[in-house]
Amino acid sequence: MYGRLPIVKMIAATLALTAAISAVMLSINWNGQEASTAAPKIDDLLNVMIVLSSFVFSLVMVMLGYALWKFKAKPGDESDGEPIHGNTRLEVAWTLIPTIIVLFGAGYSWKVLNDIEAPAKDPLIVDVFSQQYTWSFGYPEQGMAYVKGEFHVPVNRQIAFKMHSGDVIHSFWVPEWRIKKDNVPGITTTALVTPDKVGTYQLVCTELCGFGHAAMRAKVVVEPPQKFKEWVSGLKETIPPDWRATIKQDTETNPIEEIGAGGA
Ligand code: CUA
């Protein structure tokens, strides 16, 4: 038989390798600037997942390395390997450890999602209209004000973005906010974001939607409430009729027939 595995040494090696990999991985700023209340929660979640993944990777590498070194065939040994029938302790361990990790990850992610999707009392509604390959925006509570290619929002207030598409699936993504949401023809999807840093950002389409996908962007301005009010009341256009029809569409849980749209 194989004798006892040097369990303590293997655990120590696994933890050391986990620490080394995590130190490198966590030193990288994967997602860039944080500019919404959701961003730090999502980044923390990502960091925890990086450490857990490093642990699993390290555990496998240490066990693989040990097996390669310890059980290497001697030169000239042409005999078959020992027939082995199960190892209860090992099987319990390799079932239990991943189960605990996955359940922890599920619970933690659930909590984060619950936190960042908690609706505020008085969100500002902004309609997001997408079509190949432009973005436009409507403010239903501000006299149906309408603007193309750029939108402003006040800082430190929850924004309820209502997503609409006139043709194919597009996806709304402001990297500094971390939130992504698909714009799907025929239904209205919603993304809640509370921007917490004044600044200028970029809205990126993050669903391959055709030839001009890479250029489908819009300017995002987060500003103090007073400046936002001035900007929105200065808008001349109102939401075109086709897009207005999409506002009445139902949500993803209860879709209705697709309504043709397109401001162009
Ligand atoms: Cu719209 Cu990609």
Short mmCIF file of C-alpha atoms and ligand atoms in Angstrom, two decimals:
data_model
loop_
_atom_site.label_atom_id
_atom_site.label_comp_id
_atom_site.label_asym_id
_atom_site.label_seq_id
_atom_site.Cartn_x
_atom_site.Cartn_y
_atom_site.Cartn_z
CA MET A 1 0.00 0.00 0.00
CA TYR A 2 0.94 3.64 -0.26
CA GLY A 3 1.30 4.45 3.40
CA ARG A 4 0.15 7.72 4.93
CA LEU A 5 0.12 10.84 2.83
CA PRO A 6 1.97 13.80 4.33
CA ILE A 7 -1.35 15.60 4.82
CA VAL A 8 -0.01 18.43 6.94
CA LYS A 9 2.75 19.25 4.48
CA MET A 10 0.33 19.13 1.55
CA ILE A 11 -2.11 21.47 3.26
CA ALA A 12 0.74 23.84 4.08
CA ALA A 13 1.95 23.76 0.48
CA THR A 14 -1.60 24.33 -0.78
CA LEU A 15 -2.11 27.35 1.49
CA ALA A 16 1.29 28.79 0.56
CA LEU A 17 0.57 28.46 -3.16
CA THR A 18 -2.92 29.93 -2.64
CA ALA A 19 -1.40 32.93 -0.87
CA ALA A 20 1.21 33.44 -3.60
CA ILE A 21 -1.30 33.27 -6.47
CA SER A 22 -3.84 35.41 -4.62
CA ALA A 23 -1.22 38.08 -3.88
CA VAL A 24 -0.48 38.45 -7.58
CA MET A 25 -4.10 38.24 -8.74
CA LEU A 26 -5.44 40.67 -6.12
CA SER A 27 -2.75 43.23 -6.93
CA ILE A 28 -4.32 43.67 -10.37
CA ASN A 29 -7.10 46.25 -10.65
CA TRP A 30 -9.35 44.12 -12.85
CA ASN A 31 -12.38 46.38 -13.21
CA GLY A 32 -10.94 49.89 -13.02
CA GLN A 33 -12.51 52.84 -11.25
CA GLU A 34 -15.52 52.31 -8.98
CA ALA A 35 -18.30 54.86 -9.53
CA SER A 36 -21.51 53.33 -8.19
CA THR A 37 -22.65 51.94 -4.85
CA ALA A 38 -22.73 48.46 -6.40
CA ALA A 39 -19.12 48.58 -7.63
CA PRO A 40 -17.24 47.87 -4.37
CA LYS A 41 -19.63 45.03 -3.48
CA ILE A 42 -19.13 43.40 -6.87
CA ASP A 43 -15.36 43.89 -6.71
CA ASP A 44 -15.20 42.34 -3.23
CA LEU A 45 -17.18 39.37 -4.50
CA LEU A 46 -14.78 38.99 -7.42
CA ASN A 47 -11.78 39.11 -5.07
CA VAL A 48 -13.24 36.43 -2.80
CA MET A 49 -13.90 34.25 -5.84
CA ILE A 50 -10.31 34.78 -7.01
CA VAL A 51 -8.99 33.55 -3.65
CA LEU A 52 -11.31 30.52 -3.67
CA SER A 53 -10.33 29.66 -7.25
CA SER A 54 -6.66 30.02 -6.33
CA PHE A 55 -7.22 27.61 -3.45
CA VAL A 56 -8.85 24.97 -5.66
CA PHE A 57 -6.15 25.37 -8.31
CA SER A 58 -3.40 25.10 -5.68
CA LEU A 59 -4.95 22.02 -4.08
CA VAL A 60 -5.10 20.23 -7.43
CA MET A 61 -1.56 21.27 -8.38
CA VAL A 62 -0.05 20.16 -5.04
CA MET A 63 -1.79 16.78 -5.17
CA LEU A 64 -0.86 16.30 -8.82
CA GLY A 65 2.75 17.30 -8.16
CA TYR A 66 2.97 14.96 -5.16
CA ALA A 67 1.51 12.05 -7.13
CA LEU A 68 3.89 12.64 -10.04
CA TRP A 69 6.88 12.67 -7.73
CA LYS A 70 5.92 9.96 -5.25
CA PHE A 71 4.36 7.35 -7.51
CA LYS A 72 6.61 7.63 -10.53
CA ALA A 73 7.40 4.25 -12.10
CA LYS A 74 10.99 3.07 -11.62
CA PRO A 75 13.06 2.67 -14.81
CA GLY A 76 12.36 -0.75 -16.33
CA ASP A 77 9.12 -1.24 -14.33
CA GLU A 78 6.66 -2.57 -16.92
CA SER A 79 4.15 -4.01 -14.42
CA ASP A 80 0.50 -2.93 -14.18
CA GLY A 81 -0.67 -0.47 -11.55
CA GLU A 82 -2.32 -1.76 -8.39
CA PRO A 83 -6.06 -2.36 -8.78
CA ILE A 84 -7.78 0.04 -6.40
CA HIS A 85 -11.41 -0.02 -5.31
CA GLY A 86 -12.46 3.32 -3.90
CA ASN A 87 -11.24 5.32 -0.97
CA THR A 88 -14.08 6.46 1.24
CA ARG A 89 -12.16 9.17 3.09
CA LEU A 90 -10.87 10.69 -0.13
CA GLU A 91 -14.28 10.57 -1.80
CA VAL A 92 -15.99 12.19 1.18
CA ALA A 93 -13.32 14.94 1.15
CA TRP A 94 -13.58 15.67 -2.58
CA THR A 95 -17.35 15.85 -2.36
CA LEU A 96 -17.58 17.85 0.84
CA ILE A 97 -14.97 20.54 0.12
CA PRO A 98 -16.37 21.59 -3.30
CA THR A 99 -19.91 21.48 -1.91
CA ILE A 100 -18.99 23.86 0.89
CA ILE A 101 -17.17 26.20 -1.54
CA VAL A 102 -20.06 26.25 -4.03
CA LEU A 103 -22.71 26.78 -1.34
CA PHE A 104 -20.68 29.60 0.18
CA GLY A 105 -20.27 31.21 -3.26
CA ALA A 106 -24.00 30.88 -3.97
CA GLY A 107 -25.00 32.40 -0.61
CA TYR A 108 -22.54 35.27 -0.85
CA SER A 109 -23.53 36.08 -4.47
CA TRP A 110 -27.19 35.99 -3.50
CA LYS A 111 -26.58 38.49 -0.73
CA VAL A 112 -24.64 40.84 -3.04
CA LEU A 113 -27.32 40.64 -5.73
CA ASN A 114 -30.00 41.31 -3.14
CA ASP A 115 -28.11 44.38 -1.88
CA ILE A 116 -27.40 45.94 -5.27
CA GLU A 117 -30.91 45.31 -6.61
CA ALA A 118 -32.71 46.74 -3.60
CA PRO A 119 -35.08 49.40 -4.97
CA ALA A 120 -34.95 52.89 -3.47
CA LYS A 121 -38.05 54.91 -2.60
CA ASP A 122 -37.78 57.53 -5.29
CA PRO A 123 -35.59 56.45 -8.21
CA LEU A 124 -35.16 58.61 -11.30
CA ILE A 125 -36.55 56.79 -14.33
CA VAL A 126 -34.44 56.96 -17.47
CA ASP A 127 -35.53 55.16 -20.63
CA VAL A 128 -32.69 53.71 -22.67
CA PHE A 129 -33.43 53.21 -26.37
CA SER A 130 -31.04 51.15 -28.46
CA GLN A 131 -30.92 50.41 -32.14
CA GLN A 132 -28.16 49.53 -34.58
CA TYR A 133 -25.89 51.42 -33.70
CA THR A 134 -26.97 54.30 -31.55
CA TRP A 135 -28.20 54.99 -28.06
CA SER A 136 -30.83 57.54 -27.13
CA PHE A 137 -32.43 58.39 -23.82
CA GLY A 138 -35.75 59.54 -22.49
CA TYR A 139 -36.77 61.22 -19.24
CA PRO A 140 -40.49 60.41 -18.80
CA GLU A 141 -40.78 62.41 -15.55
CA GLN A 142 -39.08 65.47 -17.05
CA GLY A 143 -41.63 66.31 -19.75
CA MET A 144 -40.64 63.27 -21.87
CA ALA A 145 -37.31 64.96 -22.63
CA TYR A 146 -35.24 63.08 -25.19
CA VAL A 147 -31.57 63.11 -26.17
CA LYS A 148 -29.28 61.14 -28.46
CA GLY A 149 -25.77 59.87 -27.90
CA GLU A 150 -25.30 61.31 -24.41
CA PHE A 151 -27.15 61.25 -21.12
CA HIS A 152 -26.82 62.88 -17.74
CA VAL A 153 -27.86 61.61 -14.31
CA PRO A 154 -27.68 63.15 -10.84
CA VAL A 155 -25.13 61.77 -8.38
CA ASN A 156 -26.15 59.75 -5.28
CA ARG A 157 -29.66 59.00 -6.46
CA GLN A 158 -30.86 55.61 -7.63
CA ILE A 159 -31.53 55.53 -11.37
CA ALA A 160 -34.03 53.01 -12.74
CA PHE A 161 -32.91 52.44 -16.32
CA LYS A 162 -35.68 51.00 -18.47
CA MET A 163 -34.15 49.26 -21.46
CA HIS A 164 -35.74 49.07 -24.91
CA SER A 165 -34.50 47.86 -28.27
CA GLY A 166 -35.82 48.68 -31.72
CA ASP A 167 -34.13 45.82 -33.55
CA VAL A 168 -31.74 43.25 -32.06
CA ILE A 169 -30.39 42.56 -28.58
CA HIS A 170 -27.99 45.22 -27.34
CA SER A 171 -26.50 45.42 -23.87
CA PHE A 172 -26.11 48.42 -21.58
CA TRP A 173 -22.79 48.59 -19.77
CA VAL A 174 -21.02 51.42 -17.96
CA PRO A 175 -17.85 49.68 -16.71
CA GLU A 176 -17.34 52.04 -13.74
CA TRP A 177 -20.84 51.18 -12.51
CA ARG A 178 -20.27 47.43 -13.09
CA ILE A 179 -23.94 46.95 -14.02
CA LYS A 180 -24.81 45.27 -17.33
CA LYS A 181 -28.25 44.68 -18.74
CA ASP A 182 -29.53 43.40 -22.07
CA ASN A 183 -31.88 45.54 -24.17
CA VAL A 184 -34.26 43.01 -25.67
CA PRO A 185 -36.76 43.71 -28.49
CA GLY A 186 -40.35 43.29 -27.35
CA ILE A 187 -39.80 43.59 -23.61
CA THR A 188 -38.60 46.14 -21.10
CA THR A 189 -35.69 45.20 -18.86
CA THR A 190 -34.64 47.23 -15.84
CA ALA A 191 -31.29 48.02 -14.25
CA LEU A 192 -30.94 49.87 -10.95
CA VAL A 193 -27.79 51.90 -10.47
CA THR A 194 -26.82 54.48 -7.87
CA PRO A 195 -23.87 56.46 -9.31
CA ASP A 196 -21.80 57.85 -6.44
CA LYS A 197 -19.00 59.71 -8.24
CA VAL A 198 -19.34 62.83 -10.32
CA GLY A 199 -17.60 62.44 -13.66
CA THR A 200 -17.78 61.56 -17.33
CA TYR A 201 -17.95 57.93 -18.34
CA GLN A 202 -18.74 55.86 -21.39
CA LEU A 203 -21.72 53.65 -22.09
CA VAL A 204 -20.60 50.62 -24.08
CA CYS A 205 -22.75 48.16 -26.01
CA THR A 206 -21.60 44.79 -24.75
CA GLU A 207 -23.69 42.45 -26.89
CA LEU A 208 -22.45 41.74 -30.43
CA CYS A 209 -25.25 43.39 -32.41
CA GLY A 210 -23.88 43.75 -35.92
CA PHE A 211 -21.29 45.55 -37.99
CA GLY A 212 -21.22 48.77 -35.94
CA HIS A 213 -21.27 47.09 -32.52
CA ALA A 214 -17.78 48.24 -31.52
CA ALA A 215 -18.68 51.86 -32.22
CA MET A 216 -22.00 51.76 -30.34
CA ARG A 217 -21.18 54.04 -27.45
CA ALA A 218 -22.58 57.04 -25.64
CA LYS A 219 -21.29 59.67 -23.24
CA VAL A 220 -22.39 59.41 -19.61
CA VAL A 221 -22.28 62.45 -17.34
CA VAL A 222 -22.83 62.11 -13.58
CA GLU A 223 -23.30 65.52 -11.99
CA PRO A 224 -24.76 67.30 -8.94
CA PRO A 225 -28.61 67.30 -8.89
CA GLN A 226 -28.87 71.03 -9.63
CA LYS A 227 -26.67 70.81 -12.73
CA PHE A 228 -28.64 67.77 -13.89
CA LYS A 229 -31.90 69.70 -13.54
CA GLU A 230 -30.57 72.54 -15.66
CA TRP A 231 -29.32 70.14 -18.32
CA VAL A 232 -32.51 68.11 -18.57
CA SER A 233 -34.77 71.18 -18.66
CA GLY A 234 -32.64 72.53 -21.52
CA LEU A 235 -33.39 69.54 -23.76
CA LYS A 236 -35.48 70.51 -26.79
CA GLU A 237 -36.64 67.17 -28.18
CA THR A 238 -39.27 64.86 -26.73
CA ILE A 239 -39.42 61.06 -27.01
CA PRO A 240 -40.51 60.10 -30.58
CA PRO A 241 -43.81 58.15 -30.92
CA ASP A 242 -42.20 54.84 -31.92
CA TRP A 243 -40.03 54.84 -28.85
CA ARG A 244 -42.95 55.94 -26.69
CA ALA A 245 -44.72 52.76 -27.73
CA THR A 246 -41.83 50.66 -26.44
CA ILE A 247 -42.11 52.31 -23.02
CA LYS A 248 -45.46 50.62 -22.59
CA GLN A 249 -43.96 47.18 -23.18
CA ASP A 250 -44.17 44.68 -20.41
CA THR A 251 -41.22 43.37 -18.42
CA GLU A 252 -39.19 40.23 -19.00
CA THR A 253 -41.46 38.19 -16.77
CA ASN A 254 -44.52 38.88 -18.91
CA PRO A 255 -43.58 39.72 -22.51
CA ILE A 256 -46.09 40.96 -25.07
CA GLU A 257 -45.94 41.18 -28.84
CA GLU A 258 -42.98 43.07 -30.25
CA ILE A 259 -43.63 46.69 -31.11
CA GLY A 260 -41.76 48.10 -34.10
CA ALA A 261 -39.59 51.01 -33.08
CA GLY A 262 -36.73 53.12 -34.22
CA GLY A 263 -36.23 56.83 -34.05
CA ALA A 264 -34.18 57.05 -37.24
CU1 CUA B 1 -25.49 47.29 -29.88
CU2 CUA B 1 -23.58 45.86 -29.75
#
